[in-house]
PDB file of C-alpha atoms in Angstrom:
ATOM      1  CA  MET A1482      11.701 -12.999   1.415  1.00 41.00           C
ATOM      2  CA  TYR A1483      12.058  -9.396   0.240  1.00 50.00           C
ATOM      3  CA  SER A1484       8.956  -7.233   0.333  1.00 59.00           C
ATOM      4  CA  THR A1485       8.653  -4.869  -2.608  1.00 66.00           C
ATOM      5  CA  CYS A1486       8.854  -1.106  -2.016  1.00 74.00           C
ATOM      6  CA  LYS A1487       9.721  -1.183   1.677  1.00 75.00           C
ATOM      7  CA  ASP A1488      12.867   0.893   1.035  1.00 79.00           C
ATOM      8  CA  ASP A1489      14.039   3.700  -1.233  1.00 82.00           C
ATOM      9  CA  LYS A1490      15.019   1.239  -4.002  1.00 83.00           C
ATOM     10  CA  GLY A1491      11.536  -0.073  -4.855  1.00 86.00           C
ATOM     11  CA  PHE A1492       8.850   1.582  -6.982  1.00 88.00           C
ATOM     12  CA  ALA A1493       5.515  -0.115  -7.692  1.00 88.00           C
ATOM     13  CA  MET A1494       1.920   0.108  -8.753  1.00 88.00           C
ATOM     14  CA  TYR A1495      -0.361  -2.182  -6.786  1.00 87.00           C
ATOM     15  CA  ILE A1496      -3.592  -3.027  -8.544  1.00 88.00           C
ATOM     16  CA  ASP A1497      -6.493  -5.409  -8.012  1.00 87.00           C
ATOM     17  CA  ARG A1498     -10.052  -5.662  -9.318  1.00 87.00           C
ATOM     18  CA  GLN A1499     -11.233  -2.571  -7.424  1.00 90.00           C
ATOM     19  CA  ARG A1500      -8.425  -0.028  -7.039  1.00 88.00           C
ATOM     20  CA  SER A1501      -4.788   0.881  -7.630  1.00 88.00           C
ATOM     21  CA  TRP A1502      -2.074   2.958  -5.955  1.00 87.00           C
ATOM     22  CA  PHE A1503       1.638   3.689  -6.161  1.00 88.00           C
ATOM     23  CA  GLN A1504       4.145   2.675  -3.503  1.00 88.00           C
ATOM     24  CA  HIS A1505       7.734   3.697  -2.737  1.00 86.00           C
ATOM     25  CA  ASN A1506       9.776   3.584   0.473  1.00 85.00           C
ATOM     26  CA  SER A1507       6.874   2.049   2.478  1.00 85.00           C
ATOM     27  CA  VAL A1508       4.537   4.901   1.500  1.00 87.00           C
ATOM     28  CA  HIS A1509       1.505   4.290  -0.679  1.00 84.00           C
ATOM     29  CA  GLU A1510      -0.257   7.207  -2.307  1.00 86.00           C
ATOM     30  CA  ARG A1511      -2.573   8.335  -5.081  1.00 86.00           C
ATOM     31  CA  ARG A1512      -5.067   5.543  -4.559  1.00 86.00           C
ATOM     32  CA  VAL A1513      -7.777   5.533  -7.206  1.00 83.00           C
ATOM     33  CA  GLU A1514     -10.866   3.422  -7.731  1.00 85.00           C
ATOM     34  CA  GLY A1515     -10.951   1.107 -10.716  1.00 83.00           C
ATOM     35  CA  GLY A1516      -8.819  -1.942 -11.225  1.00 86.00           C
ATOM     36  CA  ILE A1517      -8.182  -4.765 -13.649  1.00 89.00           C
ATOM     37  CA  SER A1518     -10.052  -7.815 -14.845  1.00 89.00           C
ATOM     38  CA  THR A1519      -9.309 -10.894 -16.914  1.00 89.00           C
ATOM     39  CA  GLY A1520      -7.581  -9.828 -20.122  1.00 90.00           C
ATOM     40  CA  SER A1521      -6.341  -6.468 -18.836  1.00 91.00           C
ATOM     41  CA  THR A1522      -3.012  -5.178 -20.084  1.00 90.00           C
ATOM     42  CA  ILE A1523      -0.543  -3.568 -17.677  1.00 90.00           C
ATOM     43  CA  GLY A1524       2.188  -1.367 -19.103  1.00 90.00           C
ATOM     44  CA  VAL A1525       5.350  -0.223 -17.351  1.00 92.00           C
ATOM     45  CA  LEU A1526       7.316   2.598 -18.968  1.00 92.00           C
ATOM     46  CA  LEU A1527      10.715   3.531 -17.546  1.00 92.00           C
ATOM     47  CA  ASP A1528      11.856   6.585 -19.500  1.00 92.00           C
ATOM     48  CA  LEU A1529      15.579   6.932 -18.819  1.00 92.00           C
ATOM     49  CA  GLU A1530      15.861  10.146 -20.867  1.00 93.00           C
ATOM     50  CA  ARG A1531      13.249  11.930 -18.731  1.00 93.00           C
ATOM     51  CA  HIS A1532      14.052   9.917 -15.563  1.00 96.00           C
ATOM     52  CA  VAL A1533      10.404   8.980 -14.930  1.00 94.00           C
ATOM     53  CA  LEU A1534       8.403   5.803 -14.361  1.00 93.00           C
ATOM     54  CA  SER A1535       4.815   5.503 -15.574  1.00 92.00           C
ATOM     55  CA  PHE A1536       2.201   2.750 -15.480  1.00 90.00           C
ATOM     56  CA  LEU A1537      -0.609   2.102 -17.942  1.00 89.00           C
ATOM     57  CA  VAL A1538      -3.741  -0.028 -17.725  1.00 90.00           C
ATOM     58  CA  ASN A1539      -5.245  -1.057 -21.054  1.00 89.00           C
ATOM     59  CA  GLU A1540      -3.040   1.571 -22.747  1.00 87.00           C
ATOM     60  CA  MET A1541      -4.363   4.373 -20.510  1.00 87.00           C
ATOM     61  CA  PRO A1542      -1.864   6.153 -18.226  1.00 87.00           C
ATOM     62  CA  GLN A1543      -2.453   5.716 -14.507  1.00 85.00           C
ATOM     63  CA  GLY A1544      -1.993   9.321 -13.432  1.00 77.00           C
ATOM     64  CA  SER A1545       0.585  10.289 -16.097  1.00 75.00           C
ATOM     65  CA  VAL A1546       3.886   9.963 -14.178  1.00 90.00           C
ATOM     66  CA  ALA A1547       4.085   7.768 -11.087  1.00 92.00           C
ATOM     67  CA  PHE A1548       7.668   8.578 -10.050  1.00 92.00           C
ATOM     68  CA  ARG A1549      10.141  11.299 -11.093  1.00 94.00           C
ATOM     69  CA  ASP A1550      13.862  12.001 -10.737  1.00 95.00           C
ATOM     70  CA  LEU A1551      14.935   8.376 -11.145  1.00 94.00           C
ATOM     71  CA  TYR A1552      18.630   7.717 -11.643  1.00 94.00           C
ATOM     72  CA  GLY A1553      20.836   4.658 -11.324  1.00 91.00           C
ATOM     73  CA  VAL A1554      20.549   0.978 -12.165  1.00 90.00           C
ATOM     74  CA  PHE A1555      17.108  -0.641 -12.326  1.00 89.00           C
ATOM     75  CA  TYR A1556      16.019  -4.255 -11.826  1.00 87.00           C
ATOM     76  CA  PRO A1557      12.479  -4.923 -13.052  1.00 85.00           C
ATOM     77  CA  ALA A1558      10.307  -7.366 -11.136  1.00 84.00           C
ATOM     78  CA  VAL A1559       6.715  -8.566 -11.249  1.00 84.00           C
ATOM     79  CA  SER A1560       4.731  -9.908  -8.325  1.00 83.00           C
ATOM     80  CA  VAL A1561       1.360 -11.640  -8.669  1.00 83.00           C
ATOM     81  CA  ASN A1562      -1.068 -13.433  -6.386  1.00 82.00           C
ATOM     82  CA  ARG A1563      -1.576 -17.180  -6.618  1.00 82.00           C
ATOM     83  CA  GLY A1564      -3.812 -18.366  -9.404  1.00 83.00           C
ATOM     84  CA  VAL A1565      -2.826 -15.463 -11.660  1.00 83.00           C
ATOM     85  CA  THR A1566      -1.446 -16.033 -15.142  1.00 86.00           C
ATOM     86  CA  LEU A1567       0.506 -13.383 -17.010  1.00 86.00           C
ATOM     87  CA  THR A1568       2.473 -12.966 -20.197  1.00 88.00           C
ATOM     88  CA  LEU A1569       5.427 -10.566 -20.327  1.00 88.00           C
ATOM     89  CA  HIS A1570       6.263  -8.671 -23.511  1.00 86.00           C
ATOM     90  CA  THR A1571       9.497  -6.659 -23.519  1.00 85.00           C
ATOM     91  CA  ALA A1572      11.078  -4.048 -25.803  1.00 83.00           C
ATOM     92  CA  LEU A1573       7.768  -2.797 -27.190  1.00 84.00           C
ATOM     93  CA  ASP A1574       7.448   0.618 -28.803  1.00 86.00           C
ATOM     94  CA  ALA A1575       6.793   3.185 -26.083  1.00 82.00           C
ATOM     95  CA  PRO A1576       3.426   4.957 -26.109  1.00 82.00           C
ATOM     96  CA  GLN A1577       3.228   8.731 -26.417  1.00 80.00           C
ATOM     97  CA  MET A1578       3.009  10.140 -22.897  1.00 78.00           C
ATOM     98  CA  ASP A1579       2.162  13.583 -21.524  1.00 74.00           C
ATOM     99  CA  TYR A1580       4.876  14.324 -18.940  1.00 66.00           C
ATOM    100  CA  ARG A1581       3.570  17.745 -17.908  1.00 58.00           C
ATOM    101  CA  HIS A1582       1.531  16.375 -14.985  1.00 50.00           C
TER     102      HIS A1582
END
């Protein structure tokens, strides 16, 4: 079984009920308090024009830009714990983001 973000090809936001952080190439960083609860909405925005990846929780950016200078082919994936239910919505209008941070 492949473990997400253990190499230079994976980019992720881990989040639970208490905290969240970003992970890439086996390094996790920018851990913040505050998580999700039943009914939360998680957004993933891959902006191929600006080459950045951002995450949102309930329409609020999680630290503006999570990862920069992204080029190449991308394969989206979602990983959840047992007992979790989710609904995926694709091709939604992108939110307005502040990329200066």
